[in-house]
Short mmCIF file of C-alpha atoms in Angstrom, two decimals:
data_model
loop_
_atom_site.label_atom_id
_atom_site.label_comp_id
_atom_site.label_asym_id
_atom_site.label_seq_id
_atom_site.Cartn_x
_atom_site.Cartn_y
_atom_site.Cartn_z
CA THR A 1 -1.09 -14.42 -72.14
CA LEU A 2 -3.83 -11.94 -72.94
CA CYS A 3 -2.42 -8.54 -73.78
CA PRO A 4 -4.76 -5.57 -74.33
CA GLN A 5 -1.98 -3.73 -76.16
CA GLU A 6 -2.08 -6.43 -78.79
CA LEU A 7 -5.64 -5.37 -79.64
CA ARG A 8 -4.30 -1.97 -80.71
CA SER A 9 -1.77 -3.51 -83.06
CA GLY A 10 -2.35 -3.19 -86.78
CA SER A 11 -0.65 -6.52 -87.45
CA PHE A 12 -3.04 -8.22 -85.02
CA TRP A 13 -6.10 -7.02 -86.94
CA ARG A 14 -4.49 -7.70 -90.33
CA GLY A 15 -4.06 -11.30 -89.17
CA VAL A 16 -7.71 -11.52 -88.13
CA LEU A 17 -8.85 -10.00 -91.43
CA ALA A 18 -6.56 -12.37 -93.36
CA GLU A 19 -8.17 -15.34 -91.58
CA ALA A 20 -11.70 -14.13 -92.35
CA ALA A 21 -10.86 -13.40 -96.00
CA ALA A 22 -8.91 -16.63 -96.49
CA THR A 23 -11.68 -18.74 -95.00
CA LEU A 24 -14.31 -16.94 -97.06
CA ILE A 25 -12.30 -17.57 -100.23
CA PHE A 26 -11.40 -21.17 -99.34
CA VAL A 27 -14.93 -22.18 -98.40
CA GLY A 28 -16.43 -20.32 -101.36
CA VAL A 29 -14.13 -22.02 -103.85
CA VAL A 30 -14.68 -25.49 -102.35
CA LEU A 31 -18.45 -25.03 -102.23
CA GLY A 32 -18.51 -23.85 -105.83
CA ALA A 33 -16.47 -26.86 -106.91
CA SER A 34 -18.74 -29.14 -104.87
CA ALA A 35 -21.53 -28.47 -107.36
CA ALA A 36 -19.64 -30.74 -109.79
CA PRO A 37 -20.33 -34.47 -109.48
CA GLY A 38 -17.71 -36.55 -107.71
CA PRO A 39 -14.95 -35.78 -105.21
CA LEU A 40 -12.21 -34.72 -107.65
CA ALA A 41 -13.31 -31.13 -108.31
CA PRO A 42 -13.63 -30.02 -104.65
CA ALA A 43 -10.38 -31.81 -103.72
CA LEU A 44 -8.41 -30.11 -106.48
CA ALA A 45 -10.09 -26.75 -105.91
CA GLY A 46 -9.40 -26.96 -102.17
CA GLY A 47 -5.77 -27.88 -102.72
CA LEU A 48 -5.18 -25.16 -105.29
CA VAL A 49 -6.87 -22.42 -103.30
CA ALA A 50 -5.11 -23.46 -100.05
CA GLY A 51 -1.75 -23.29 -101.81
CA GLY A 52 -2.57 -19.95 -103.38
CA LEU A 53 -3.76 -18.45 -100.11
CA ALA A 54 -0.64 -19.65 -98.30
CA CYS A 55 1.51 -17.88 -100.87
CA THR A 56 -0.49 -14.65 -101.07
CA LEU A 57 -1.85 -13.99 -97.58
CA GLY A 58 1.09 -15.13 -95.47
CA ALA A 59 -0.09 -18.66 -94.70
CA PRO A 60 -3.36 -18.10 -92.83
CA GLN A 61 -4.79 -21.28 -91.32
CA ALA A 62 -8.33 -20.67 -92.66
CA ASN A 63 -9.16 -23.77 -90.61
CA PRO A 64 -10.19 -23.95 -86.93
CA ALA A 65 -8.65 -27.42 -86.57
CA LEU A 66 -5.24 -26.05 -87.53
CA THR A 67 -5.69 -22.97 -85.34
CA LEU A 68 -6.57 -25.18 -82.36
CA ALA A 69 -3.55 -27.38 -83.03
CA LEU A 70 -1.29 -24.32 -83.07
CA LEU A 71 -2.95 -23.06 -79.86
CA CYS A 72 -2.48 -26.40 -78.08
CA THR A 73 1.20 -26.48 -78.97
CA ARG A 74 1.68 -22.83 -77.97
CA LYS A 75 2.71 -21.75 -81.44
CA LEU A 76 -0.17 -19.27 -81.31
CA GLY A 77 -1.33 -17.12 -78.40
CA VAL A 78 -4.79 -17.37 -76.84
CA LEU A 79 -6.02 -13.95 -77.96
CA ARG A 80 -4.81 -14.40 -81.53
CA GLY A 81 -6.18 -17.91 -81.63
CA ALA A 82 -9.62 -17.00 -80.29
CA THR A 83 -10.10 -14.03 -82.60
CA ARG A 84 -8.90 -16.02 -85.60
CA LEU A 85 -11.32 -18.85 -84.79
CA LEU A 86 -14.19 -16.35 -84.75
CA ALA A 87 -12.97 -14.78 -88.00
CA GLN A 88 -12.74 -18.20 -89.66
CA CYS A 89 -16.28 -19.11 -88.65
CA ALA A 90 -17.62 -15.74 -89.83
CA GLY A 91 -15.84 -16.12 -93.19
CA ALA A 92 -17.25 -19.62 -93.63
CA VAL A 93 -20.81 -18.53 -92.87
CA LEU A 94 -20.57 -15.62 -95.34
CA ALA A 95 -19.18 -17.90 -98.07
CA SER A 96 -21.88 -20.48 -97.38
CA ALA A 97 -24.66 -17.91 -97.54
CA ALA A 98 -23.32 -16.62 -100.87
CA ALA A 99 -22.97 -20.16 -102.24
CA ARG A 100 -26.50 -21.03 -101.19
CA LEU A 101 -27.78 -18.01 -103.13
CA ALA A 102 -25.64 -18.76 -106.18
CA LEU A 103 -26.02 -22.54 -106.47
CA PRO A 104 -29.16 -24.25 -107.76
CA ASP A 105 -29.60 -26.40 -104.61
CA ASP A 106 -27.99 -27.37 -101.32
CA THR A 107 -26.71 -30.74 -102.57
CA GLY A 108 -22.97 -30.08 -102.44
CA LEU A 109 -22.93 -27.62 -99.58
CA VAL A 110 -23.08 -29.87 -96.52
CA THR A 111 -20.43 -32.49 -95.80
CA ARG A 112 -22.03 -35.81 -94.93
CA VAL A 113 -21.19 -39.35 -93.98
CA THR A 114 -21.59 -41.25 -97.22
CA ALA A 115 -22.99 -44.68 -97.96
CA ALA A 116 -19.41 -45.97 -98.39
CA GLY A 117 -19.06 -46.51 -94.64
CA THR A 118 -20.25 -45.84 -91.13
CA ALA A 119 -19.98 -42.65 -89.09
CA GLY A 120 -17.09 -44.27 -87.19
CA GLN A 121 -15.20 -45.00 -90.40
CA ALA A 122 -15.87 -41.47 -91.61
CA LEU A 123 -14.49 -40.07 -88.35
CA ALA A 124 -11.36 -42.24 -88.65
CA TRP A 125 -10.70 -41.03 -92.22
CA GLU A 126 -11.46 -37.42 -91.32
CA THR A 127 -9.05 -37.63 -88.36
CA PHE A 128 -6.31 -39.17 -90.50
CA ALA A 129 -6.73 -36.58 -93.25
CA THR A 130 -6.72 -33.70 -90.75
CA PHE A 131 -3.60 -35.10 -89.04
CA GLN A 132 -1.60 -35.17 -92.27
CA LEU A 133 -2.81 -31.63 -93.04
CA ALA A 134 -1.69 -30.49 -89.58
CA LEU A 135 1.79 -31.92 -90.24
CA ALA A 136 2.08 -29.75 -93.34
CA ALA A 137 0.76 -26.72 -91.43
CA PHE A 138 3.29 -27.23 -88.62
CA ALA A 139 6.13 -27.49 -91.12
CA ASP A 140 4.95 -24.29 -92.75
CA ALA A 141 4.54 -22.53 -89.37
CA ASP A 142 8.11 -23.49 -88.47
CA ARG A 143 9.20 -22.46 -91.97
CA ALA A 144 10.72 -25.93 -92.33
CA ALA A 145 8.86 -26.32 -95.62
CA PRO A 146 10.49 -24.07 -98.23
CA LEU A 147 7.47 -24.41 -100.47
CA GLY A 148 4.78 -24.08 -97.80
CA GLY A 149 1.98 -23.28 -100.23
CA LEU A 150 2.70 -26.38 -102.27
CA ALA A 151 2.88 -28.53 -99.12
CA LEU A 152 -0.39 -27.18 -97.72
CA GLY A 153 -2.23 -27.38 -101.02
CA SER A 154 -1.05 -30.92 -101.64
CA ALA A 155 -2.07 -31.97 -98.13
CA VAL A 156 -5.56 -30.48 -98.58
CA ALA A 157 -6.05 -32.21 -101.93
CA ALA A 158 -4.67 -35.55 -100.74
CA GLY A 159 -6.75 -35.51 -97.56
CA ALA A 160 -9.93 -34.58 -99.43
CA LEU A 161 -9.37 -37.38 -101.93
CA ALA A 162 -8.65 -39.94 -99.19
CA ALA A 163 -11.46 -39.01 -96.78
CA GLY A 164 -13.96 -37.71 -99.34
CA PRO A 165 -15.58 -41.05 -100.15
CA PHE A 166 -16.37 -41.55 -96.45
CA SER A 167 -16.92 -38.12 -94.86
CA GLY A 168 -16.80 -35.55 -97.62
CA GLY A 169 -13.15 -34.88 -96.76
CA SER A 170 -13.67 -31.52 -95.08
CA MET A 171 -10.70 -31.50 -92.65
CA ASN A 172 -11.96 -28.05 -91.79
CA PRO A 173 -14.64 -27.42 -89.15
CA ALA A 174 -15.39 -23.99 -90.63
CA ARG A 175 -16.02 -25.52 -94.06
CA SER A 176 -18.57 -27.84 -92.43
CA LEU A 177 -20.00 -25.34 -89.93
CA GLY A 178 -20.84 -22.57 -92.42
CA PRO A 179 -23.09 -24.70 -94.64
CA ALA A 180 -24.70 -26.38 -91.61
CA ILE A 181 -25.65 -22.99 -90.16
CA VAL A 182 -26.95 -21.68 -93.48
CA THR A 183 -28.94 -24.80 -94.45
CA GLY A 184 -29.92 -26.07 -91.00
CA ILE A 185 -28.68 -29.56 -91.96
CA TRP A 186 -26.69 -31.04 -89.06
CA ASP A 187 -26.71 -34.77 -89.97
CA ASP A 188 -23.57 -36.41 -88.52
CA HIS A 189 -22.03 -32.96 -88.20
CA TRP A 190 -19.83 -34.14 -85.30
CA VAL A 191 -17.77 -36.18 -87.79
CA SER A 192 -16.45 -33.17 -89.66
#
């Protein structure tokens, strides 16, 4: 339920700020690593930063797909979910704008369907990779995973390595949305 008193809570706004900061850091690190040739650097960077953020910021989702999954299963309230989605998108756009200024070109910024397959194959791999990431996120949300940061980081890296050759391995709509907004490149954006 929507509760106006929740908006006056310090913990509510700390959670929103944590989502914005975590998404900014996650997307910034992945975009920086994407300047390297090949899928290994962004996959490892994404996994390492996701694990580190889970351990330091109290396991923020930093990913609209995970936030929506938690909303749909009622593990997260509507108000918290909506504000965190907005914070994630804002963090991703800020990171993308900074990366565009810092990197020599837009080559690694935008996730794309690659020549390795079709858009349908890319969507299948992206869905599979996001599903296995969501499993790790649910285990961490339920505190069933004693080493949540390791589980989340490993899931991000594994998913990026598996789906990367087909879709760029984003698994994170904010990671794909930020660069698309900043560059204006929307080719096959619906896949990621």
